[in-house]
């Protein structure tokens, strides 16, 4: 049994704490939110993730996991706190990482190990966390072990990926790295790879998400090019990927979530070399504008049009709306409406768009979501922005009868074109 104090019981910290507990480690989960603590004490999990509730319950009932609103001394401290991103300044806020270090310092003892799992700009473990911990009077690498061990799990499949993914561990020295390896060996079934230092581990994590974001930008550009050549982008990508060394991702209405649209900017915190990476970000952010242009092309004018947006979650089968492409599209259309008076004054077309948002996975009172049937009622176009399973089985008859003009823009390639062709529905794919 190891004694672990897990700092931050969010999307990563909670499943990680439960995982260690379910593999026979003695874990205390700490969070600054008393609401999170009391929910967990009542057996409730404060966010949606398949299988997590049962997994956490198992850990709590075994007695291996308990929660606390105070930091406790522990052989291992694992930090999974948020690193919120300021979109305008393109800078992450590392205050929570620093605060975690400061909270641990009074409890730190010789021989302990501190592990940072939060996604951070390269250099943060050493430049931000280490000094906060050394307020204890102990020295990293000599008196206590300090490492970065990035999480790489996919929302929607967190528990499986926690166990099965390879893990990267980079310590401030070899002794630190080894201490963390011994701990993660308790449940990781994938390979544990060690790096030369903590900064390398931080960098690798960012590069993984940057690879995916940049690759999707290429796919999005391919989609726009294919449209100009009047060919099918999905067929092009599928065929191109037949090559043994080609792996192009899929185009879509933009890249959402709290990782891919943000992490690439972290690389620019200590370097001014972002070129391709920042252009890729712009390409992906520009997709909502491209979808608006598609709509205008199809409808002629957006004036007085009703547009239904199918999916405000950032990706299929999750309920998370952070940086949602569906919401970005809604905002872009909304801004058209708000800009309309100026457009008229400038001799342009007024654009009064009626928007209807729907999503079977999202529960958010602030979004005025409607049931699918109501959103489609009288609509001139329905844009599928999220590949929820529910949309693959869209009832063609219901769509045809309830929309003003049966027209679907499928940005996620979730519908079967042959089915819709047969019923002569206007189906536009990205
Ligand atoms: N998307 C596309 N085209 C694709 C694949 C995805 O447009 O071909 C879009 C999705 O629709 C979504 C966005 O990208 O809007 C991000 O979705 P995702 O499934 O690619 O990734 P996340 O943000 O849910 O999780 C990522 C994962 N990173 C990688 O696969 C490299 C996950 O493993 C990380 O742990 C996670 O970020 C994280 O926490 O950093």
XYZ file of C-alpha atoms and ligand atoms in Angstrom:
470
model
C 0.000 0.000 0.000
C 1.240 3.457 -0.913
C -0.231 6.575 0.562
C -1.248 8.983 -2.142
C -2.740 12.441 -1.867
C -4.482 13.332 -5.163
C -4.801 17.092 -5.630
C -7.784 18.120 -7.791
C -10.719 15.735 -8.312
C -11.765 16.750 -11.819
C -11.865 14.972 -15.191
C -8.416 13.459 -14.666
C -7.807 13.630 -10.903
C -10.933 11.732 -9.883
C -10.523 8.734 -12.229
C -6.797 8.656 -11.402
C -7.447 8.663 -7.643
C -10.066 5.899 -8.051
C -7.714 3.894 -10.284
C -4.871 3.939 -7.748
C -7.346 3.041 -4.986
C -8.824 0.156 -6.981
C -5.281 -1.177 -7.421
C -4.779 -1.403 -3.683
C -3.199 1.948 -2.972
C -4.329 4.019 -0.035
C -5.591 7.280 -1.601
C -6.906 10.527 -0.197
C -8.538 12.766 -2.765
C -8.297 16.476 -2.008
C -10.175 19.275 -3.745
C -10.522 22.974 -2.919
C -14.235 22.789 -3.809
C -16.261 21.791 -0.762
C -19.179 21.079 -3.138
C -17.133 18.466 -5.015
C -16.086 16.892 -1.715
C -19.608 16.708 -0.322
C -20.981 15.288 -3.605
C -18.342 12.559 -3.530
C -19.073 11.851 0.122
C -22.660 11.196 -1.001
C -21.450 8.871 -3.743
C -22.176 11.371 -6.558
C -19.803 12.135 -9.400
C -19.944 15.752 -10.611
C -19.371 15.105 -14.351
C -20.364 12.603 -16.989
C -17.944 9.847 -17.986
C -18.946 6.294 -18.916
C -18.405 3.834 -16.052
C -16.879 6.440 -13.728
C -19.598 6.495 -11.096
C -19.383 2.737 -10.481
C -15.588 2.885 -10.566
C -15.470 5.657 -7.941
C -18.098 3.924 -5.808
C -16.008 0.739 -5.842
C -12.965 2.725 -4.670
C -14.897 4.528 -1.925
C -16.622 1.368 -0.684
C -13.342 -0.551 -0.538
C -12.084 2.038 1.937
C -8.983 2.624 -0.217
C -10.304 6.015 -1.397
C -11.462 8.770 0.883
C -11.947 12.463 0.176
C -10.881 15.488 2.144
C -11.000 19.279 1.929
C -7.523 19.425 3.443
C -4.114 18.424 2.086
C -2.627 15.525 4.019
C 0.980 14.290 4.315
C 1.556 11.452 1.818
C 4.367 9.444 0.285
C 3.094 10.516 -3.145
C 1.362 13.765 -4.105
C -0.290 13.705 -7.551
C -1.357 17.081 -8.929
C -4.227 17.151 -11.456
C -5.341 20.785 -11.249
C -6.676 22.899 -14.140
C -4.447 25.199 -16.176
C -7.096 27.563 -17.607
C -6.279 29.338 -20.839
C -6.707 33.037 -21.601
C -7.837 33.057 -25.241
C -6.974 36.709 -25.885
C -3.517 36.705 -24.319
C -2.908 33.118 -25.538
C -1.513 32.345 -22.097
C -2.249 29.625 -19.558
C -2.890 30.442 -15.952
C -0.490 28.419 -13.786
C -1.774 29.754 -10.464
C -3.429 26.433 -9.563
C -0.162 24.539 -10.132
C 1.729 27.013 -7.971
C -0.991 26.932 -5.293
C -0.865 23.117 -5.230
C 2.906 23.272 -4.654
C 2.453 25.814 -1.881
C -0.256 23.671 -0.264
C 1.964 20.581 -0.347
C 5.119 22.320 0.947
C 4.181 22.366 4.683
C 3.439 18.606 4.518
C 6.420 17.561 2.402
C 8.873 15.113 3.986
C 12.199 13.679 2.921
C 11.618 10.717 0.601
C 8.215 11.906 -0.734
C 7.431 12.104 -4.452
C 5.498 14.915 -6.152
C 3.987 14.218 -9.578
C 2.468 16.847 -11.866
C -0.089 15.439 -14.327
C -1.713 18.733 -15.412
C -0.976 19.867 -18.968
C 1.505 22.747 -18.751
C 3.922 24.721 -20.945
C 7.395 23.151 -21.220
C 9.510 24.055 -18.199
C 6.642 24.519 -15.706
C 7.514 21.624 -13.370
C 10.958 23.113 -12.755
C 10.204 26.830 -13.063
C 6.843 27.046 -11.257
C 6.191 23.922 -9.188
C 9.689 23.259 -7.873
C 10.190 26.666 -6.184
C 6.744 26.426 -4.559
C 7.608 22.987 -3.141
C 11.068 24.108 -2.040
C 9.452 26.637 0.291
C 9.440 23.545 2.514
C 13.205 23.922 2.854
C 13.681 20.585 1.056
C 15.433 20.282 -2.270
C 13.913 18.629 -5.389
C 15.881 15.640 -6.653
C 17.885 15.419 -3.432
C 15.286 15.348 -0.617
C 12.112 14.655 -2.557
C 11.351 13.307 -6.015
C 9.708 15.603 -8.577
C 8.338 14.458 -11.940
C 5.989 15.310 -14.748
C 3.746 12.437 -15.854
C 1.214 13.720 -18.415
C -2.232 12.193 -18.702
C -3.204 11.126 -22.228
C -6.702 9.698 -21.762
C -9.560 10.265 -24.183
C -12.752 11.717 -22.653
C -15.447 9.073 -23.123
C -12.932 6.243 -22.654
C -10.963 7.480 -19.653
C -10.935 4.366 -17.464
C -9.792 2.021 -20.234
C -7.157 4.428 -21.527
C -5.796 5.159 -18.038
C -4.949 1.487 -17.757
C -3.940 0.705 -21.306
C -2.166 3.784 -22.699
C 1.584 4.040 -22.585
C 2.794 6.466 -19.940
C 5.609 9.024 -20.122
C 7.500 9.898 -16.966
C 10.142 12.607 -16.752
C 11.778 13.452 -13.442
C 14.115 16.260 -12.439
C 16.674 13.455 -11.982
C 16.869 9.669 -12.382
C 15.945 8.914 -8.776
C 12.763 10.979 -9.167
C 11.807 9.201 -12.376
C 12.312 5.770 -10.817
C 10.146 6.634 -7.792
C 7.223 7.556 -10.072
C 7.718 4.519 -12.334
C 7.309 2.225 -9.316
C 4.006 3.887 -8.461
C 2.441 3.835 -11.950
C 3.454 0.205 -12.405
C 0.695 -0.616 -9.924
C -1.975 -0.248 -12.646
C -0.525 0.787 -16.044
C -0.760 -2.062 -18.549
C 0.852 -0.054 -21.366
C 4.553 0.636 -21.608
C 6.079 3.153 -19.204
C 8.580 5.304 -21.098
C 10.994 7.498 -19.186
C 12.454 10.763 -20.532
C 15.627 12.709 -19.991
C 13.878 15.331 -17.867
C 10.509 16.808 -16.881
C 10.514 19.397 -19.690
C 10.722 16.647 -22.322
C 7.664 14.931 -20.829
C 5.761 18.238 -20.821
C 6.760 18.869 -24.445
C 5.760 15.376 -25.646
C 2.250 15.727 -24.223
C 1.745 19.037 -26.057
C 3.119 17.638 -29.295
C 0.644 14.746 -29.245
C -2.335 17.105 -29.181
C -0.634 19.502 -31.600
C -0.089 16.658 -34.069
C -3.793 15.867 -33.980
C -4.854 19.523 -34.279
C -2.484 20.193 -37.180
C -3.514 16.994 -38.930
C -7.205 17.976 -38.621
C -6.343 21.388 -40.080
C -4.915 19.596 -43.114
C -8.120 17.537 -43.359
C -10.195 20.729 -43.142
C -8.163 22.348 -45.908
C -8.558 19.199 -48.014
C -12.348 19.442 -47.499
C -12.371 23.036 -48.766
C -10.157 22.179 -51.738
C -12.253 19.123 -52.615
C -15.409 21.268 -52.579
C -13.842 23.628 -55.114
C -12.935 20.647 -57.332
C -16.431 19.197 -56.767
C -15.147 15.908 -55.429
C -15.831 14.052 -52.194
C -13.290 14.907 -49.471
C -14.114 11.795 -47.444
C -13.449 9.553 -50.430
C -10.191 11.410 -51.086
C -9.020 11.005 -47.471
C -10.109 7.380 -47.317
C -8.174 6.541 -50.464
C -5.123 8.602 -49.474
C -5.025 6.761 -46.138
C -4.691 3.472 -48.015
C -1.033 4.377 -48.369
C 0.971 2.687 -45.590
C 2.532 5.960 -44.423
C -0.456 8.334 -44.703
C -2.917 8.958 -41.840
C -5.044 12.031 -42.511
C -7.705 12.793 -39.872
C -11.283 13.849 -40.618
C -12.573 17.336 -41.458
C -15.322 18.878 -39.338
C -16.957 22.123 -38.207
C -13.924 23.032 -36.065
C -11.887 21.495 -33.275
C -13.360 21.623 -29.807
C -12.707 20.426 -26.275
C -10.300 21.662 -23.657
C -7.143 20.141 -25.177
C -6.594 20.329 -28.942
C -7.618 23.987 -29.407
C -5.505 25.095 -26.428
C -2.428 22.931 -25.947
C -0.664 24.025 -29.180
C -0.478 27.574 -27.780
C 1.350 26.275 -24.674
C 4.292 25.507 -26.957
C 4.619 29.218 -27.723
C 5.162 30.243 -24.092
C 8.933 29.853 -24.245
C 9.510 30.131 -27.998
C 8.480 32.324 -30.925
C 8.738 29.497 -33.470
C 5.022 28.743 -33.886
C 4.227 29.091 -37.596
C 2.577 26.000 -39.044
C 1.043 25.264 -35.640
C -0.587 28.682 -35.276
C -1.777 28.651 -38.903
C -3.367 25.245 -38.256
C -5.161 26.730 -35.255
C -6.506 29.547 -37.449
C -7.655 27.057 -40.110
C -9.555 25.031 -37.520
C -11.056 28.094 -35.823
C -12.109 29.347 -39.271
C -14.283 26.302 -39.981
C -17.410 27.798 -38.403
C -17.091 30.712 -40.837
C -16.687 28.247 -43.702
C -19.886 26.427 -42.635
C -21.738 29.772 -42.604
C -20.514 30.384 -46.167
C -21.727 26.896 -47.115
C -25.119 27.737 -45.676
C -25.241 31.027 -47.564
C -24.265 29.251 -50.760
C -27.059 26.719 -50.306
C -29.775 29.053 -49.096
C -28.893 32.066 -51.234
C -29.490 34.311 -48.228
C -29.686 33.670 -44.519
C -32.292 36.357 -44.111
C -35.311 35.034 -42.195
C -33.871 31.530 -42.388
C -34.278 29.065 -39.547
C -31.127 27.021 -38.960
C -31.130 23.993 -36.657
C -27.778 23.086 -35.113
C -27.616 19.404 -34.241
C -24.984 18.943 -31.546
C -23.445 21.451 -29.140
C -21.184 18.963 -27.359
C -17.599 19.323 -28.551
C -17.560 15.763 -29.887
C -19.744 12.695 -30.285
C -21.408 10.912 -27.357
C -20.126 13.283 -24.666
C -21.994 16.080 -22.872
C -19.063 18.498 -22.617
C -19.564 21.823 -24.449
C -16.157 23.375 -23.880
C -15.008 25.133 -27.063
C -17.855 23.473 -28.909
C -17.814 23.883 -32.721
C -21.648 23.825 -32.687
C -21.717 26.778 -30.304
C -19.041 28.590 -32.335
C -21.259 28.202 -35.402
C -24.280 29.477 -33.438
C -22.275 32.493 -32.313
C -21.098 33.244 -35.842
C -24.707 33.110 -37.101
C -25.868 35.199 -34.156
C -23.268 37.856 -34.903
C -24.634 38.067 -38.470
C -28.025 38.933 -37.035
C -26.600 41.499 -34.657
C -24.509 43.038 -37.435
C -27.556 43.279 -39.697
C -28.457 46.947 -39.020
C -24.917 47.992 -39.923
C -24.993 45.750 -42.962
C -28.095 47.542 -44.224
C -26.566 50.939 -43.492
C -23.560 49.842 -45.525
C -25.799 48.809 -48.399
C -25.609 45.109 -47.519
C -28.281 42.474 -46.908
C -29.984 42.268 -43.531
C -29.575 38.851 -42.031
C -32.156 37.848 -39.468
C -31.385 34.224 -38.644
C -33.502 32.103 -36.332
C -31.399 29.539 -34.503
C -32.514 26.292 -32.880
C -30.003 24.283 -30.849
C -30.451 20.649 -29.915
C -28.275 17.998 -28.272
C -29.346 14.766 -26.559
C -26.202 14.608 -24.391
C -26.055 18.172 -23.068
C -27.935 19.422 -20.031
C -27.379 23.160 -19.829
C -30.230 25.487 -18.913
C -28.352 28.538 -20.245
C -28.356 27.224 -23.828
C -32.144 27.044 -24.505
C -31.821 23.630 -26.085
C -34.864 22.186 -27.834
C -35.837 18.602 -28.555
C -34.714 17.486 -32.022
C -38.237 17.455 -33.460
C -38.858 21.055 -32.393
C -35.493 22.234 -33.683
C -36.213 20.720 -37.104
C -39.767 22.104 -37.279
C -39.892 24.695 -40.057
C -36.097 24.781 -40.474
C -34.468 25.702 -43.791
C -31.283 23.799 -42.985
C -30.060 21.446 -40.266
C -26.337 21.394 -39.604
C -24.960 18.278 -37.901
C -22.029 19.558 -35.871
C -21.494 16.620 -33.489
C -21.257 12.938 -34.374
C -23.563 11.613 -31.663
C -24.777 8.072 -32.411
C -28.365 9.362 -32.317
C -27.810 11.402 -35.489
C -26.628 8.423 -37.529
C -30.186 7.094 -37.304
C -31.925 10.349 -38.171
C -35.462 9.541 -39.360
C -35.555 10.718 -42.978
C -39.364 10.832 -43.071
C -39.545 13.011 -39.952
C -36.907 15.375 -41.320
C -38.687 15.732 -44.651
C -42.076 16.395 -43.172
C -41.084 18.860 -40.465
C -38.509 21.090 -42.166
C -39.497 24.002 -44.395
C -36.828 22.887 -46.853
C -35.331 19.441 -46.177
C -31.667 20.285 -46.320
C -28.946 18.750 -44.152
C -25.364 19.896 -43.860
C -23.488 16.920 -42.426
C -20.139 18.270 -41.237
C -19.241 15.000 -39.466
C -19.974 12.479 -42.233
C -22.347 10.587 -40.000
C -25.220 10.054 -42.462
C -25.276 7.448 -45.189
C -25.476 9.484 -48.448
C -27.176 6.665 -50.385
C -30.160 6.660 -47.965
C -30.675 10.376 -48.354
C -30.155 10.328 -52.128
C -32.910 7.761 -52.430
C -35.357 10.126 -50.761
C -34.012 13.097 -52.691
C -33.083 15.114 -49.645
C -30.553 17.851 -50.127
C -27.519 16.446 -48.261
C -24.350 18.532 -48.243
C -21.247 16.920 -46.762
C -17.960 18.466 -45.706
N -11.831 15.987 -34.463
C -11.908 16.270 -35.820
N -11.395 15.366 -36.697
C -10.822 14.203 -36.289
C -10.744 13.923 -34.913
C -11.255 14.844 -34.008
O -12.410 17.328 -36.232
O -10.391 13.435 -37.152
C -12.354 16.972 -33.477
C -13.422 16.413 -32.534
O -14.686 16.415 -33.165
C -13.319 17.379 -31.371
C -11.824 17.701 -31.329
O -11.298 17.302 -32.589
O -14.030 18.575 -31.627
C -11.047 16.993 -30.225
O -11.487 15.646 -30.106
P -10.489 14.412 -29.888
O -11.320 13.200 -29.760
O -9.463 14.417 -30.951
O -9.698 14.745 -28.584
P -10.036 15.140 -27.055
O -9.853 16.611 -26.899
O -11.330 14.575 -26.599
O -8.847 14.375 -26.309
C -7.499 14.658 -26.679
C -6.793 13.320 -26.931
N -5.504 13.566 -27.589
C -5.074 12.823 -28.654
O -5.738 11.944 -29.159
C -3.698 13.109 -29.161
C -6.602 12.590 -25.611
O -5.845 11.416 -25.788
C -5.891 13.511 -24.596
O -5.686 12.895 -23.356
C -6.772 14.714 -24.384
O -6.884 15.396 -25.645
C -6.116 15.599 -23.339
O -6.533 15.548 -22.175
O -5.132 16.289 -23.633
